[in-house]
Short mmCIF file of C-alpha atoms in Angstrom, two decimals:
data_model
loop_
_atom_site.label_atom_id
_atom_site.label_comp_id
_atom_site.label_asym_id
_atom_site.label_seq_id
_atom_site.Cartn_x
_atom_site.Cartn_y
_atom_site.Cartn_z
CA UNK A 1 -20.46 -9.39 0.87
CA UNK A 2 -19.14 -10.71 -2.31
CA UNK A 3 -21.63 -10.34 -5.24
CA UNK A 4 -18.74 -11.56 -8.51
CA UNK A 5 -20.57 -15.17 -9.84
CA UNK A 6 -23.63 -14.67 -8.30
CA UNK A 7 -24.71 -12.16 -10.74
CA UNK A 8 -27.95 -14.21 -12.86
CA UNK A 9 -28.94 -14.90 -8.61
CA UNK A 10 -29.34 -11.35 -7.97
CA UNK A 11 -31.17 -10.76 -10.96
CA UNK A 12 -33.50 -13.21 -10.13
CA UNK A 13 -33.89 -12.08 -6.34
CA UNK A 14 -34.31 -8.61 -7.40
CA UNK A 15 -37.32 -10.06 -9.69
CA UNK A 16 -38.22 -11.50 -6.73
CA UNK A 17 -38.89 -8.50 -4.92
CA UNK A 18 -40.44 -6.49 -8.05
CA UNK A 19 -42.61 -9.08 -7.58
CA UNK A 20 -43.55 -8.89 -3.73
CA UNK A 21 -44.62 -5.29 -4.96
CA UNK A 22 -46.41 -5.41 -7.26
CA UNK A 23 -48.76 -8.28 -6.15
CA UNK A 24 -48.71 -7.44 -2.40
CA UNK A 25 -48.36 -11.44 -1.36
CA UNK A 26 -45.33 -13.89 -0.24
CA UNK A 27 -42.91 -14.98 -3.03
CA UNK A 28 -40.88 -18.24 -1.94
CA UNK A 29 -37.05 -18.52 -4.22
CA UNK A 30 -35.75 -21.73 -4.52
CA UNK A 31 -33.21 -23.24 -2.30
CA UNK A 32 -30.52 -21.50 -2.28
CA UNK A 33 -26.95 -22.36 -0.44
CA UNK A 34 -25.07 -20.80 2.06
CA UNK A 35 -23.61 -18.08 0.86
CA UNK A 36 -26.98 -16.94 -1.65
CA UNK A 37 -29.11 -16.61 2.12
CA UNK A 38 -26.23 -14.42 3.11
CA UNK A 39 -26.88 -12.84 0.03
CA UNK A 40 -30.48 -12.52 0.21
CA UNK A 41 -30.38 -11.34 3.65
CA UNK A 42 -28.42 -8.32 2.28
CA UNK A 43 -30.30 -7.04 -0.89
CA UNK A 44 -34.15 -7.71 0.78
CA UNK A 45 -32.79 -5.19 3.96
CA UNK A 46 -35.99 -3.29 3.00
CA UNK A 47 -38.56 -6.31 2.82
CA UNK A 48 -39.27 -8.89 5.58
CA UNK A 49 -37.69 -12.62 4.27
CA UNK A 50 -37.32 -15.86 6.75
CA UNK A 51 -36.06 -19.08 5.50
CA UNK A 52 -36.97 -22.28 5.66
CA UNK A 53 -35.57 -25.69 4.69
CA UNK A 54 -37.66 -28.15 6.19
CA UNK A 55 -35.96 -29.21 9.28
CA UNK A 56 -34.07 -27.57 12.31
CA UNK A 57 -30.03 -28.68 10.48
CA UNK A 58 -31.05 -27.86 7.10
CA UNK A 59 -28.21 -26.12 4.99
CA UNK A 60 -30.08 -24.76 1.37
CA UNK A 61 -32.97 -23.15 2.43
CA UNK A 62 -36.04 -21.57 1.02
CA UNK A 63 -36.53 -17.89 1.30
CA UNK A 64 -40.27 -16.12 1.45
CA UNK A 65 -39.59 -11.98 1.08
CA UNK A 66 -42.82 -10.69 2.56
CA UNK A 67 -43.77 -7.12 3.03
CA UNK A 68 -43.83 -7.38 6.73
CA UNK A 69 -41.08 -8.04 8.39
CA UNK A 70 -42.81 -10.24 10.47
CA UNK A 71 -44.69 -11.78 8.11
CA UNK A 72 -43.82 -16.00 8.34
CA UNK A 73 -45.48 -17.84 5.82
CA UNK A 74 -44.29 -21.26 5.28
CA UNK A 75 -41.99 -22.98 2.68
CA UNK A 76 -43.71 -25.31 0.31
CA UNK A 77 -41.41 -28.02 1.24
CA UNK A 78 -42.04 -31.78 1.34
CA UNK A 79 -40.00 -33.97 2.49
CA UNK A 80 -39.27 -37.47 1.38
CA UNK A 81 -38.68 -41.12 2.52
CA UNK A 82 -36.71 -44.03 0.65
CA UNK A 83 -35.57 -47.28 2.92
CA UNK A 84 -32.39 -48.62 1.42
CA UNK A 85 -31.06 -52.89 1.99
CA UNK A 86 -27.23 -52.63 3.79
CA UNK A 87 -26.67 -55.17 2.49
CA UNK A 88 -26.68 -54.10 -0.89
CA UNK A 89 -24.45 -50.99 -0.01
CA UNK A 90 -24.50 -47.97 0.86
CA UNK A 91 -25.32 -44.50 -1.37
CA UNK A 92 -23.99 -41.33 -0.74
CA UNK A 93 -25.14 -37.30 -0.88
CA UNK A 94 -23.29 -37.22 -4.14
CA UNK A 95 -25.02 -39.94 -5.39
CA UNK A 96 -28.19 -38.90 -4.70
CA UNK A 97 -27.18 -36.02 -6.48
CA UNK A 98 -25.99 -37.35 -10.25
CA UNK A 99 -29.06 -39.43 -10.35
CA UNK A 100 -31.18 -36.63 -9.79
CA UNK A 101 -29.34 -34.30 -12.30
CA UNK A 102 -29.09 -37.06 -14.64
CA UNK A 103 -32.29 -36.71 -14.99
CA UNK A 104 -32.90 -33.46 -15.11
CA UNK A 105 -33.79 -32.07 -11.93
CA UNK A 106 -32.27 -28.88 -11.45
CA UNK A 107 -30.57 -28.47 -8.24
CA UNK A 108 -31.74 -25.57 -7.47
CA UNK A 109 -35.71 -27.65 -6.52
CA UNK A 110 -34.06 -29.99 -4.27
CA UNK A 111 -33.24 -28.89 -1.18
CA UNK A 112 -30.68 -31.06 1.31
CA UNK A 113 -30.30 -34.86 1.24
CA UNK A 114 -29.17 -36.93 4.30
CA UNK A 115 -28.21 -40.71 3.68
CA UNK A 116 -27.88 -42.83 6.35
CA UNK A 117 -26.88 -47.35 6.03
CA UNK A 118 -31.18 -47.66 6.15
CA UNK A 119 -32.96 -44.85 4.28
CA UNK A 120 -33.23 -41.03 2.05
CA UNK A 121 -34.28 -38.79 2.36
CA UNK A 122 -35.01 -36.08 0.34
CA UNK A 123 -36.65 -32.30 0.44
CA UNK A 124 -37.90 -30.51 -2.43
CA UNK A 125 -40.50 -27.76 -3.71
CA UNK A 126 -44.10 -29.46 -3.47
CA UNK A 127 -44.34 -29.71 -7.36
CA UNK A 128 -40.95 -31.08 -7.70
CA UNK A 129 -42.45 -35.00 -5.11
CA UNK A 130 -44.59 -36.90 -7.37
CA UNK A 131 -42.10 -36.18 -10.39
CA UNK A 132 -38.74 -38.02 -7.95
CA UNK A 133 -41.62 -40.30 -5.94
CA UNK A 134 -42.62 -41.44 -9.48
CA UNK A 135 -38.97 -41.59 -12.03
CA UNK A 136 -36.11 -41.61 -9.35
CA UNK A 137 -36.80 -46.04 -8.71
CA UNK A 138 -33.14 -47.31 -8.37
CA UNK A 139 -29.83 -45.57 -7.20
CA UNK A 140 -26.46 -46.77 -6.66
CA UNK A 141 -28.75 -50.83 -7.39
CA UNK A 142 -31.12 -50.45 -4.20
CA UNK A 143 -34.82 -50.15 -5.75
CA UNK A 144 -36.32 -47.01 -4.05
CA UNK A 145 -39.92 -46.34 -2.86
CA UNK A 146 -40.43 -42.79 -2.04
CA UNK A 147 -42.89 -41.53 0.83
CA UNK A 148 -43.37 -38.77 2.31
CA UNK A 149 -43.31 -38.31 5.95
CA UNK A 150 -42.76 -36.23 8.90
CA UNK A 151 -39.41 -33.99 8.77
CA UNK A 152 -39.45 -34.81 12.04
CA UNK A 153 -37.85 -38.61 11.29
CA UNK A 154 -35.02 -37.00 10.38
CA UNK A 155 -31.75 -37.32 11.75
CA UNK A 156 -29.50 -34.83 12.81
CA UNK A 157 -27.11 -34.22 9.94
CA UNK A 158 -23.24 -35.92 10.58
CA UNK A 159 -20.09 -33.67 10.47
CA UNK A 160 -16.84 -33.33 11.45
CA UNK A 161 -14.71 -30.19 12.71
CA UNK A 162 -11.44 -31.06 10.98
CA UNK A 163 -8.03 -29.45 11.69
CA UNK A 164 -5.55 -28.76 8.80
CA UNK A 165 -2.16 -27.32 8.69
CA UNK A 166 -1.32 -24.77 5.98
CA UNK A 167 1.49 -21.83 4.87
CA UNK A 168 -1.87 -19.34 4.22
CA UNK A 169 -5.20 -18.72 3.80
CA UNK A 170 -4.57 -18.88 0.27
CA UNK A 171 -6.24 -20.88 -1.61
CA UNK A 172 -4.08 -23.09 -3.02
CA UNK A 173 -2.05 -23.60 0.58
CA UNK A 174 -6.12 -24.59 1.82
CA UNK A 175 -6.97 -27.19 -0.66
CA UNK A 176 -3.39 -28.36 -0.55
CA UNK A 177 -4.14 -29.22 3.05
CA UNK A 178 -7.95 -30.31 2.76
CA UNK A 179 -6.95 -32.69 0.22
CA UNK A 180 -3.50 -33.86 1.28
CA UNK A 181 -1.70 -32.57 -1.71
CA UNK A 182 0.75 -30.70 -2.81
CA UNK A 183 0.36 -26.93 -3.60
CA UNK A 184 1.20 -27.63 -7.24
CA UNK A 185 -0.97 -30.44 -7.33
CA UNK A 186 -4.25 -27.95 -5.66
CA UNK A 187 -3.37 -24.94 -8.23
CA UNK A 188 -3.74 -28.07 -10.88
CA UNK A 189 -6.81 -28.85 -9.42
CA UNK A 190 -8.20 -24.65 -8.69
CA UNK A 191 -7.37 -24.31 -12.56
CA UNK A 192 -9.71 -27.82 -14.06
CA UNK A 193 -12.82 -26.69 -11.80
CA UNK A 194 -12.68 -28.32 -8.89
CA UNK A 195 -12.64 -26.22 -6.39
CA UNK A 196 -15.57 -24.39 -5.62
CA UNK A 197 -16.20 -21.42 -3.02
CA UNK A 198 -18.76 -20.29 -2.37
CA UNK A 199 -20.52 -22.04 -4.82
CA UNK A 200 -18.64 -20.21 -6.96
CA UNK A 201 -16.35 -21.72 -9.25
CA UNK A 202 -12.44 -21.00 -8.94
CA UNK A 203 -10.64 -19.02 -11.87
CA UNK A 204 -7.68 -17.77 -9.52
CA UNK A 205 -5.83 -18.21 -6.60
CA UNK A 206 -7.98 -16.08 -3.67
CA UNK A 207 -7.89 -15.84 -0.22
CA UNK A 208 -9.93 -18.37 2.13
CA UNK A 209 -12.84 -15.74 5.25
CA UNK A 210 -14.26 -16.77 8.29
CA UNK A 211 -17.83 -19.50 6.54
CA UNK A 212 -16.82 -19.47 2.92
CA UNK A 213 -18.07 -23.29 2.12
CA UNK A 214 -15.28 -25.11 0.13
CA UNK A 215 -16.18 -27.66 -2.57
CA UNK A 216 -13.69 -30.13 -3.97
CA UNK A 217 -14.60 -32.51 -6.15
CA UNK A 218 -13.72 -36.16 -4.47
CA UNK A 219 -12.53 -34.78 -1.41
CA UNK A 220 -15.78 -32.95 0.70
CA UNK A 221 -17.59 -30.25 1.32
CA UNK A 222 -16.15 -28.03 3.72
CA UNK A 223 -16.97 -24.34 6.10
CA UNK A 224 -14.23 -22.70 7.53
CA UNK A 225 -14.83 -22.17 11.12
CA UNK A 226 -11.61 -20.16 11.72
CA UNK A 227 -7.33 -20.16 12.50
CA UNK A 228 -7.09 -21.43 15.29
CA UNK A 229 -3.11 -20.96 16.10
CA UNK A 230 -0.13 -19.60 14.09
CA UNK A 231 2.72 -22.41 14.71
CA UNK A 232 6.45 -21.37 15.63
CA UNK A 233 7.16 -21.63 12.11
CA UNK A 234 4.87 -19.21 11.27
CA UNK A 235 1.67 -21.44 10.27
CA UNK A 236 -1.61 -21.52 10.41
CA UNK A 237 -3.89 -24.11 12.14
CA UNK A 238 -7.37 -23.96 10.32
CA UNK A 239 -10.77 -26.00 11.79
CA UNK A 240 -12.95 -26.42 9.52
CA UNK A 241 -16.86 -28.62 9.40
CA UNK A 242 -16.74 -31.00 6.74
CA UNK A 243 -19.34 -32.34 6.21
CA UNK A 244 -20.73 -36.15 5.90
#
């Protein structure tokens, strides 16, 4: 388990565990990425911890830390939904994230976004729901009216399983395959801060591991699943989950 680059998160996690021990009550974390969830599982092994993203397919989840391994205290999450007019164009995940960040809303109080041609869903902490409903009134010229809805109304999260041909598992080779560019161009993207692995902006050329999440700006988000095979020319066929 790699903690490098996650030092601030680890410190906050220890603070949450200390608060749980002091008060004897469950403590909720912010929304955690898959990489942070794995870190939390390991560091909180002496505590009970479970994760809740608001719906079964959630990627980002709140951790609930307690002194009891049987504690299943639900997280205080809200699902907001706004219908959109398909005639005015679509709204994608980056559009929602960009608007929320521009409004000064921290990413760690926000869960998953689900976008379809007809609606947008946002999962957030309960104390953020009114603020979002009253301030995020337009995204990409779409006027939005947010309503609290049941998580059961959320559609299944869509993703594709793709394969690429790469020279190795080194970051530049993988980015070149995913972004369909040369390795030199991929290295430029890495050096420019356009690539993150497990939430950490890359500053060196390392190797990808199974289940790592890689995000390439203007290209997409991917999860590395496995090495399918090695070709006759000793190249690797790699399988990824690509998020819509």
